mmCIF file of C-alpha atoms in Angstrom:
data_model
loop_
_atom_site.group_PDB
_atom_site.id
_atom_site.type_symbol
_atom_site.label_atom_id
_atom_site.label_comp_id
_atom_site.label_asym_id
_atom_site.label_seq_id
_atom_site.Cartn_x
_atom_site.Cartn_y
_atom_site.Cartn_z
ATOM 1 C CA MET A 286 55.833 155.751 18.994
ATOM 2 C CA ASP A 287 58.900 156.900 20.916
ATOM 3 C CA ILE A 288 61.503 154.116 21.194
ATOM 4 C CA GLU A 289 61.861 154.648 24.953
ATOM 5 C CA LYS A 290 58.143 154.041 25.398
ATOM 6 C CA LEU A 291 58.458 150.839 23.373
ATOM 7 C CA ARG A 292 61.364 149.704 25.517
ATOM 8 C CA ALA A 293 59.430 150.545 28.667
ATOM 9 C CA GLY A 294 56.610 148.345 27.384
ATOM 10 C CA ILE A 295 59.047 145.478 26.853
ATOM 11 C CA ASP A 296 60.500 145.960 30.349
ATOM 12 C CA ALA A 297 57.032 145.742 31.886
ATOM 13 C CA ILE A 298 56.243 142.579 29.937
ATOM 14 C CA ASP A 299 59.590 141.032 30.918
ATOM 15 C CA GLN A 300 58.778 141.692 34.563
ATOM 16 C CA ASP A 301 55.495 139.811 34.171
ATOM 17 C CA ILE A 302 57.203 136.973 32.283
ATOM 18 C CA VAL A 303 59.801 136.468 35.033
ATOM 19 C CA ARG A 304 57.116 136.482 37.731
ATOM 20 C CA MET A 305 54.945 133.993 35.863
ATOM 21 C CA LEU A 306 57.885 131.743 34.966
ATOM 22 C CA ASN A 307 58.767 131.459 38.626
ATOM 23 C CA GLU A 308 55.146 130.704 39.480
ATOM 24 C CA ARG A 309 55.153 128.004 36.801
ATOM 25 C CA CYS A 310 58.361 126.551 38.254
ATOM 26 C CA ARG A 311 56.856 126.480 41.740
ATOM 27 C CA LEU A 312 53.959 124.415 40.406
ATOM 28 C CA ALA A 313 56.373 122.161 38.514
ATOM 29 C CA LYS A 314 58.336 121.584 41.720
ATOM 30 C CA GLU A 315 55.153 120.493 43.507
ATOM 31 C CA ILE A 316 54.360 118.147 40.625
ATOM 32 C CA GLY A 317 57.855 116.690 40.937
ATOM 33 C CA GLU A 318 57.323 116.037 44.642
ATOM 34 C CA TRP A 319 54.048 114.256 43.847
ATOM 35 C CA LYS A 320 55.732 112.138 41.171
ATOM 36 C CA MET A 321 58.491 111.124 43.583
ATOM 37 C CA LYS A 322 55.989 110.136 46.272
ATOM 38 C CA ASN A 323 53.936 108.125 43.783
ATOM 39 C CA ASN A 324 56.931 106.567 41.987
ATOM 40 C CA GLN A 325 56.043 108.178 38.662
ATOM 41 C CA PRO A 326 58.547 109.132 35.918
ATOM 42 C CA ILE A 327 59.684 112.761 35.838
ATOM 43 C CA TYR A 328 59.781 112.909 32.033
ATOM 44 C CA VAL A 329 56.371 112.095 30.530
ATOM 45 C CA PRO A 330 56.504 112.182 26.709
ATOM 46 C CA GLU A 331 52.740 112.060 26.219
ATOM 47 C CA ARG A 332 52.314 115.111 28.480
ATOM 48 C CA GLU A 333 55.128 116.883 26.608
ATOM 49 C CA ARG A 334 53.398 116.135 23.303
ATOM 50 C CA ALA A 335 50.014 117.442 24.507
ATOM 51 C CA LEU A 336 51.566 120.604 25.970
ATOM 52 C CA LEU A 337 53.528 121.481 22.825
ATOM 53 C CA GLU A 338 50.495 120.864 20.606
ATOM 54 C CA ARG A 339 48.336 123.092 22.810
ATOM 55 C CA LEU A 340 50.939 125.877 22.784
ATOM 56 C CA ALA A 341 51.234 125.699 18.991
ATOM 57 C CA SER A 342 47.452 125.995 18.673
ATOM 58 C CA LEU A 343 47.421 129.102 20.910
ATOM 59 C CA ASN A 344 50.092 130.906 18.895
ATOM 60 C CA ASP A 345 48.784 133.754 16.697
ATOM 61 C CA GLY A 346 52.254 135.180 15.850
ATOM 62 C CA PRO A 347 54.311 137.046 14.959
ATOM 63 C CA LEU A 348 56.476 134.516 16.850
ATOM 64 C CA ASP A 349 56.822 131.484 14.548
ATOM 65 C CA ARG A 350 55.871 127.999 15.719
ATOM 66 C CA ASP A 351 59.392 126.549 15.816
ATOM 67 C CA SER A 352 60.747 129.472 17.863
ATOM 68 C CA LEU A 353 57.858 129.216 20.332
ATOM 69 C CA LEU A 354 58.392 125.488 20.832
ATOM 70 C CA ALA A 355 62.177 125.952 21.199
ATOM 71 C CA ILE A 356 61.587 128.536 23.951
ATOM 72 C CA TYR A 357 59.188 126.228 25.747
ATOM 73 C CA ARG A 358 61.545 123.261 25.513
ATOM 74 C CA GLU A 359 64.021 125.274 27.597
ATOM 75 C CA ILE A 360 61.258 126.286 30.020
ATOM 76 C CA MET A 361 60.254 122.638 30.365
ATOM 77 C CA SER A 362 63.897 121.644 30.795
ATOM 78 C CA ALA A 363 64.303 124.133 33.644
ATOM 79 C CA SER A 364 61.084 122.830 35.210
ATOM 80 C CA ILE A 365 62.280 119.223 35.016
ATOM 81 C CA LYS A 366 65.519 120.269 36.701
ATOM 82 C CA LEU A 367 63.466 121.584 39.633
ATOM 83 C CA GLU A 368 61.398 118.383 39.799
ATOM 84 C CA ARG A 369 64.497 116.178 39.785
ATOM 85 C CA PRO A 370 67.696 116.632 37.758
ATOM 86 C CA LEU A 371 67.733 114.171 34.861
ATOM 87 C CA SER A 372 70.752 112.667 33.127
ATOM 88 C CA VAL A 373 70.721 111.862 29.421
ATOM 89 C CA ALA A 374 73.406 109.742 27.734
ATOM 90 C CA PHE A 375 74.192 110.362 24.076
ATOM 91 C CA LEU A 376 76.635 109.163 21.434
ATOM 92 C CA GLY A 377 79.552 111.484 22.031
ATOM 93 C CA PRO A 378 81.738 113.333 22.171
ATOM 94 C CA GLU A 379 80.302 116.820 22.602
ATOM 95 C CA GLY A 380 79.692 118.605 19.342
ATOM 96 C CA THR A 381 78.179 115.635 17.486
ATOM 97 C CA PHE A 382 74.687 115.528 15.997
ATOM 98 C CA SER A 383 73.610 113.248 18.855
ATOM 99 C CA HIS A 384 74.739 115.976 21.266
ATOM 100 C CA GLN A 385 72.739 118.530 19.280
ATOM 101 C CA ALA A 386 69.663 116.273 19.289
ATOM 102 C CA ALA A 387 69.899 115.803 23.067
ATOM 103 C CA LEU A 388 70.165 119.562 23.596
ATOM 104 C CA GLU A 389 67.226 120.358 21.332
ATOM 105 C CA LYS A 390 65.031 117.624 22.792
ATOM 106 C CA PHE A 391 65.811 118.036 26.504
ATOM 107 C CA GLY A 392 67.236 121.567 26.764
ATOM 108 C CA ARG A 393 70.146 122.674 28.900
ATOM 109 C CA GLY A 394 68.530 121.863 32.229
ATOM 110 C CA VAL A 395 69.559 118.204 32.129
ATOM 111 C CA LEU A 396 72.929 116.558 32.735
ATOM 112 C CA LEU A 397 74.260 115.325 29.396
ATOM 113 C CA GLN A 398 76.628 112.341 29.436
ATOM 114 C CA PRO A 399 78.680 111.551 26.291
ATOM 115 C CA ALA A 400 79.220 107.860 25.563
ATOM 116 C CA ALA A 401 81.829 106.271 23.310
ATOM 117 C CA ALA A 402 79.442 103.977 21.422
ATOM 118 C CA ILE A 403 75.729 103.414 20.890
ATOM 119 C CA ALA A 404 75.904 100.227 22.963
ATOM 120 C CA ASP A 405 77.346 102.314 25.815
ATOM 121 C CA VAL A 406 74.309 104.642 25.689
ATOM 122 C CA PHE A 407 72.052 101.608 26.125
ATOM 123 C CA GLY A 408 74.283 100.319 28.919
ATOM 124 C CA ALA A 409 74.158 103.638 30.781
ATOM 125 C CA VAL A 410 70.350 103.594 30.790
ATOM 126 C CA GLU A 411 70.099 99.893 31.566
ATOM 127 C CA THR A 412 72.366 100.150 34.616
ATOM 128 C CA GLY A 413 70.833 103.396 35.869
ATOM 129 C CA ARG A 414 73.876 105.591 35.247
ATOM 130 C CA ALA A 415 71.600 107.708 33.033
ATOM 131 C CA ASP A 416 67.854 108.237 33.144
ATOM 132 C CA TYR A 417 67.491 108.379 29.371
ATOM 133 C CA GLY A 418 69.541 107.912 26.233
ATOM 134 C CA MET A 419 69.534 109.606 22.816
ATOM 135 C CA VAL A 420 70.518 107.366 19.880
ATOM 136 C CA PRO A 421 70.246 107.771 16.085
ATOM 137 C CA VAL A 422 68.130 105.154 14.337
ATOM 138 C CA GLU A 423 67.769 106.225 10.688
ATOM 139 C CA ASN A 424 68.710 108.932 8.210
ATOM 140 C CA THR A 425 66.811 109.961 5.099
ATOM 141 C CA THR A 426 69.968 109.637 2.992
ATOM 142 C CA GLU A 427 71.951 106.770 4.519
ATOM 143 C CA GLY A 428 69.158 104.620 5.964
ATOM 144 C CA VAL A 429 69.095 102.796 9.293
ATOM 145 C CA VAL A 430 71.785 102.877 11.973
ATOM 146 C CA ASN A 431 72.489 99.180 12.501
ATOM 147 C CA PRO A 432 74.184 99.399 15.950
ATOM 148 C CA THR A 433 70.992 100.938 17.330
ATOM 149 C CA LEU A 434 68.844 98.124 15.934
ATOM 150 C CA ASP A 435 71.248 95.523 17.315
ATOM 151 C CA SER A 436 71.256 97.128 20.771
ATOM 152 C CA LEU A 437 67.462 97.296 20.852
ATOM 153 C CA THR A 438 67.195 93.517 20.437
ATOM 154 C CA SER A 439 69.649 92.740 23.228
ATOM 155 C CA SER A 440 68.735 95.447 25.764
ATOM 156 C CA SER A 441 65.898 95.626 28.304
ATOM 157 C CA VAL A 442 65.315 99.378 27.805
ATOM 158 C CA ARG A 443 62.286 100.775 26.005
ATOM 159 C CA ILE A 444 61.727 103.459 23.392
ATOM 160 C CA VAL A 445 59.920 106.347 25.104
ATOM 161 C CA ALA A 446 60.126 109.122 22.475
ATOM 162 C CA GLU A 447 61.457 110.034 19.042
ATOM 163 C CA PHE A 448 63.000 113.212 17.676
ATOM 164 C CA ASN A 449 63.732 114.359 14.132
ATOM 165 C CA LEU A 450 66.804 116.530 13.615
ATOM 166 C CA PRO A 451 67.413 118.311 10.282
ATOM 167 C CA ILE A 452 71.030 117.614 9.370
ATOM 168 C CA HIS A 453 73.197 120.275 7.738
ATOM 169 C CA GLN A 454 76.805 119.368 7.040
ATOM 170 C CA LEU A 455 79.641 121.915 7.048
ATOM 171 C CA LEU A 456 83.188 121.660 5.736
ATOM 172 C CA TYR A 457 85.859 122.867 8.181
ATOM 173 C CA SER A 458 89.439 123.530 7.095
ATOM 174 C CA ALA A 459 92.363 125.913 7.530
ATOM 175 C CA SER A 460 93.000 125.549 3.781
ATOM 176 C CA PRO A 461 90.953 126.952 0.906
ATOM 177 C CA LEU A 462 88.814 124.453 -1.017
ATOM 178 C CA PRO A 463 91.247 123.922 -3.976
ATOM 179 C CA GLU A 464 94.101 123.000 -1.601
ATOM 180 C CA ILE A 465 92.246 120.347 0.424
ATOM 181 C CA ARG A 466 93.711 116.889 -0.140
ATOM 182 C CA CYS A 467 92.163 114.909 2.733
ATOM 183 C CA VAL A 468 88.659 114.924 4.255
ATOM 184 C CA TYR A 469 87.866 113.274 7.596
ATOM 185 C CA SER A 470 84.427 112.457 8.928
ATOM 186 C CA HIS A 471 82.123 109.804 10.333
ATOM 187 C CA PRO A 472 80.830 107.374 7.646
ATOM 188 C CA GLN A 473 77.299 108.847 7.790
ATOM 189 C CA PRO A 474 78.282 112.465 6.903
ATOM 190 C CA LEU A 475 80.644 111.202 4.197
ATOM 191 C CA GLY A 476 77.766 109.273 2.681
ATOM 192 C CA GLN A 477 75.382 112.212 2.995
ATOM 193 C CA CYS A 478 77.818 114.495 1.113
ATOM 194 C CA ARG A 479 78.964 112.034 -1.550
ATOM 195 C CA GLU A 480 77.835 114.078 -4.576
ATOM 196 C CA TYR A 481 79.297 117.333 -3.226
ATOM 197 C CA LEU A 482 82.638 115.682 -2.499
ATOM 198 C CA GLN A 483 82.867 114.104 -5.934
ATOM 199 C CA ALA A 484 82.037 117.411 -7.614
ATOM 200 C CA ASN A 485 84.279 119.688 -5.541
ATOM 201 C CA LEU A 486 87.003 117.510 -3.983
ATOM 202 C CA ARG A 487 87.432 114.674 -6.448
ATOM 203 C CA ASN A 488 91.218 114.548 -5.889
ATOM 204 C CA ALA A 489 90.936 114.376 -2.107
ATOM 205 C CA THR A 490 91.119 111.234 0.013
ATOM 206 C CA PHE A 491 88.067 110.549 2.188
ATOM 207 C CA ILE A 492 88.836 108.923 5.535
ATOM 208 C CA GLU A 493 86.236 107.484 7.933
ATOM 209 C CA VAL A 494 86.710 108.154 11.656
ATOM 210 C CA THR A 495 84.696 107.431 14.798
ATOM 211 C CA SER A 496 82.935 110.809 15.069
ATOM 212 C CA THR A 497 82.696 114.246 13.494
ATOM 213 C CA VAL A 498 84.473 115.711 16.513
ATOM 214 C CA ARG A 499 87.365 113.283 15.987
ATOM 215 C CA ALA A 500 87.419 114.451 12.357
ATOM 216 C CA ILE A 501 87.782 118.047 13.537
ATOM 217 C CA GLU A 502 90.668 117.084 15.827
ATOM 218 C CA LEU A 503 92.551 115.406 12.971
ATOM 219 C CA ALA A 504 91.923 118.272 10.537
ATOM 220 C CA GLU A 505 93.310 120.717 13.109
ATOM 221 C CA ARG A 506 96.640 118.873 13.174
ATOM 222 C CA GLU A 507 97.239 118.613 9.441
ATOM 223 C CA THR A 508 97.711 120.998 6.555
ATOM 224 C CA GLU A 509 95.518 120.589 3.478
ATOM 225 C CA ALA A 510 93.041 118.595 5.579
ATOM 226 C CA ALA A 511 89.327 119.160 6.186
ATOM 227 C CA ALA A 512 86.534 117.742 8.314
ATOM 228 C CA ILE A 513 82.796 117.384 7.765
ATOM 229 C CA ALA A 514 80.758 118.151 10.874
ATOM 230 C CA GLY A 515 77.658 119.947 12.065
ATOM 231 C CA ARG A 516 77.124 123.516 13.231
ATOM 232 C CA LEU A 517 77.571 122.610 16.901
ATOM 233 C CA ALA A 518 81.170 121.573 16.215
ATOM 234 C CA ALA A 519 82.012 125.234 15.589
ATOM 235 C CA ASP A 520 81.816 125.758 19.370
ATOM 236 C CA HIS A 521 84.726 123.338 19.810
ATOM 237 C CA THR A 522 87.192 124.419 17.114
ATOM 238 C CA ASP A 523 88.908 127.458 15.631
ATOM 239 C CA LEU A 524 88.913 125.924 12.149
ATOM 240 C CA PRO A 525 87.170 128.161 9.616
ATOM 241 C CA ILE A 526 84.038 126.981 7.831
ATOM 242 C CA VAL A 527 84.859 126.842 4.121
ATOM 243 C CA ALA A 528 81.482 125.505 2.887
ATOM 244 C CA GLU A 529 78.020 125.193 4.404
ATOM 245 C CA ASN A 530 75.035 122.900 3.761
ATOM 246 C CA ILE A 531 77.059 120.500 1.637
ATOM 247 C CA GLU A 532 74.644 117.583 2.170
ATOM 248 C CA ASP A 533 73.271 116.179 -1.090
ATOM 249 C CA ASN A 534 69.671 115.945 0.144
ATOM 250 C CA ALA A 535 68.040 119.217 1.182
ATOM 251 C CA ARG A 536 65.637 117.140 3.331
ATOM 252 C CA ASN A 537 68.481 115.417 5.161
ATOM 253 C CA ILE A 538 66.960 114.365 8.496
ATOM 254 C CA THR A 539 68.141 111.959 11.171
ATOM 255 C CA ARG A 540 65.544 110.307 13.360
ATOM 256 C CA PHE A 541 66.624 109.775 16.962
ATOM 257 C CA LEU A 542 65.127 107.564 19.648
ATOM 258 C CA VAL A 543 64.915 108.427 23.328
ATOM 259 C CA ILE A 544 65.360 105.252 25.370
ATOM 260 C CA GLY A 545 64.335 104.797 28.998
ATOM 261 C CA LYS A 546 62.779 102.259 31.348
ATOM 262 C CA HIS A 547 59.145 103.294 31.750
ATOM 263 C CA GLU A 548 56.105 102.616 29.582
ATOM 264 C CA ASN A 549 54.114 105.500 28.122
ATOM 265 C CA GLN A 550 50.381 105.919 28.272
ATOM 266 C CA PRO A 551 48.578 106.598 24.972
ATOM 267 C CA SER A 552 48.835 110.180 23.703
ATOM 268 C CA GLY A 553 46.250 109.845 20.938
ATOM 269 C CA ASP A 554 48.850 109.896 18.150
ATOM 270 C CA ASP A 555 51.448 107.222 18.814
ATOM 271 C CA LYS A 556 53.925 104.957 17.114
ATOM 272 C CA THR A 557 54.897 101.437 18.205
ATOM 273 C CA SER A 558 58.229 99.759 17.417
ATOM 274 C CA LEU A 559 58.847 96.010 17.507
ATOM 275 C CA CYS A 560 60.966 93.259 15.987
ATOM 276 C CA PHE A 561 60.457 89.609 15.176
ATOM 277 C CA SER A 562 62.119 86.585 13.601
ATOM 278 C CA LEU A 563 60.319 83.900 11.621
ATOM 279 C CA HIS A 564 60.523 80.175 11.117
ATOM 280 C CA ASP A 565 62.118 79.404 7.763
ATOM 281 C CA ARG A 566 59.293 78.571 5.353
ATOM 282 C CA ALA A 567 57.917 79.921 2.086
ATOM 283 C CA GLY A 568 55.621 82.929 2.514
ATOM 284 C CA ALA A 569 56.499 83.404 6.202
ATOM 285 C CA LEU A 570 56.992 87.178 5.987
ATOM 286 C CA TYR A 571 53.825 87.637 3.932
ATOM 287 C CA ASP A 572 51.816 85.743 6.539
ATOM 288 C CA ALA A 573 53.496 87.625 9.403
ATOM 289 C CA LEU A 574 52.468 91.020 8.009
ATOM 290 C CA ARG A 575 48.884 89.945 7.331
ATOM 291 C CA PRO A 576 47.621 90.811 10.864
ATOM 292 C CA PHE A 577 48.587 94.455 10.296
ATOM 293 C CA ARG A 578 46.466 94.569 7.150
ATOM 294 C CA ASN A 579 43.580 92.671 8.730
ATOM 295 C CA HIS A 580 43.452 95.079 11.665
ATOM 296 C CA ASN A 581 43.865 98.195 9.490
ATOM 297 C CA ILE A 582 47.258 99.149 10.933
ATOM 298 C CA SER A 583 49.643 101.404 8.992
ATOM 299 C CA MET A 584 53.269 100.320 8.886
ATOM 300 C CA THR A 585 55.774 103.193 8.540
ATOM 301 C CA MET A 586 59.049 101.241 8.497
ATOM 302 C CA ILE A 587 60.345 97.728 7.965
ATOM 303 C CA GLU A 588 64.021 96.759 7.991
ATOM 304 C CA SER A 589 65.809 93.441 8.220
ATOM 305 C CA ARG A 590 69.038 92.531 10.014
ATOM 306 C CA PRO A 591 70.799 89.151 9.943
ATOM 307 C CA LEU A 592 70.867 87.360 13.262
ATOM 308 C CA LYS A 593 74.309 86.511 14.584
ATOM 309 C CA SER A 594 73.581 82.783 14.462
ATOM 310 C CA GLY A 595 75.452 82.406 11.161
ATOM 311 C CA HIS A 596 72.529 80.516 9.567
ATOM 312 C CA TRP A 597 71.211 83.363 7.393
ATOM 313 C CA GLU A 598 68.297 83.999 9.735
ATOM 314 C CA TYR A 599 66.869 87.509 9.854
ATOM 315 C CA CYS A 600 65.244 89.805 12.374
ATOM 316 C CA PHE A 601 62.637 92.238 11.032
ATOM 317 C CA PHE A 602 62.226 95.689 12.598
ATOM 318 C CA VAL A 603 58.835 97.337 12.164
ATOM 319 C CA ASP A 604 57.245 100.662 13.113
ATOM 320 C CA ILE A 605 53.447 100.861 13.119
ATOM 321 C CA LEU A 606 51.010 103.661 13.887
ATOM 322 C CA GLY A 607 49.137 103.292 17.159
ATOM 323 C CA HIS A 608 49.773 102.383 20.792
ATOM 324 C CA CYS A 609 50.330 98.845 22.031
ATOM 325 C CA GLN A 610 47.326 99.305 24.348
ATOM 326 C CA ASP A 611 45.043 99.949 21.364
ATOM 327 C CA PRO A 612 42.812 96.860 20.870
ATOM 328 C CA ASN A 613 43.708 96.467 17.192
ATOM 329 C CA ILE A 614 47.462 96.720 17.895
ATOM 330 C CA ALA A 615 47.229 94.233 20.767
ATOM 331 C CA ALA A 616 45.250 91.793 18.616
ATOM 332 C CA ALA A 617 47.629 92.083 15.652
ATOM 333 C CA CYS A 618 50.696 91.531 17.854
ATOM 334 C CA ALA A 619 49.077 88.480 19.468
ATOM 335 C CA GLU A 620 48.455 86.974 16.014
ATOM 336 C CA LEU A 621 51.957 87.852 14.833
ATOM 337 C CA LYS A 622 53.578 86.126 17.829
ATOM 338 C CA GLU A 623 52.032 82.815 16.772
ATOM 339 C CA ASP A 624 54.183 82.785 13.601
ATOM 340 C CA CYS A 625 57.407 84.034 15.225
ATOM 341 C CA SER A 626 60.433 82.272 16.599
ATOM 342 C CA PHE A 627 61.271 85.557 18.369
ATOM 343 C CA PHE A 628 59.133 88.634 19.124
ATOM 344 C CA LYS A 629 59.978 91.787 21.079
ATOM 345 C CA LEU A 630 58.024 94.992 21.635
ATOM 346 C CA PHE A 631 60.338 97.988 22.037
ATOM 347 C CA GLY A 632 57.699 100.441 23.189
ATOM 348 C CA SER A 633 54.970 102.879 22.184
ATOM 349 C CA TYR A 634 55.623 106.606 22.145
ATOM 350 C CA PRO A 635 54.159 109.871 20.829
ATOM 351 C CA ARG A 636 54.686 110.332 17.108
ATOM 352 C CA VAL A 637 57.010 113.260 16.496
ATOM 353 C CA ILE A 638 55.543 116.671 15.673
ATOM 354 C CA SER A 639 57.134 117.476 12.311
#
């Protein structure tokens, strides 16, 4: 076919897309007005989950699934902005992986607020300065993020969603690889690239800093210095990229939690997060986990953190499959509470679409 005819076909389709997008936004605006009148949350993770699953099932290609869902996340973000502008706090500054996760989860239609520490993200949501927060909770290479677990136990906010972000680390420097003598980064990226650094920069000094963006700032000021950061950092620096995908694990993924104040309704495929502490006796943990087995509940994560009492007491963090409103989950939690000195339910939320 003639290329001009093909382009004319695209122009006609674009005209229809713009018209239908605006019609969709008009409906979204009416939904937002209804939610405001009925005191309902603007962001509804279970609805988001159902919509994205339905769209994926309708897709026959050639557009791939991930591209389709990325497009619709921006459409949904624009729709939410029309319903009521939302603010999302994240572990800053801009250019970090938390910033990237917030952008990919919520799109560019929300107001993103960088925070100096994970506890500050929780504080912003708790006080109402932000509607939601995006915090890292675990990485496939480096394990759990302890400040997030600690903040969950002390905060009144709830987990309302999760998001998995594939992590690719890049090496930024004005010097070629053989001349680099110092590498700055956050402790997590340094740990995720340990094998690469030992193999390629064994004579360099590795220095931990507060964020990957701070690492970039320091590497910009010094000769023979480098920084490890993500792709988004390239938007905030003129430093060349001297090596890409230097993470040791090709399946390097960080799981993020979205925190808010509302409770989700069941989506049909949920995860529940909770924590508990036990009275000090032999077999206490074994007995505490028995209700999950008895009620046929799958446990996807368990981690322990020492309590700050100084008496070697521990708090156990657990993720299980199901919603807290499910009868078997409710029964298991009721039985678990009987053996606990402390019990807290963080929330139930749609399990991430991987």
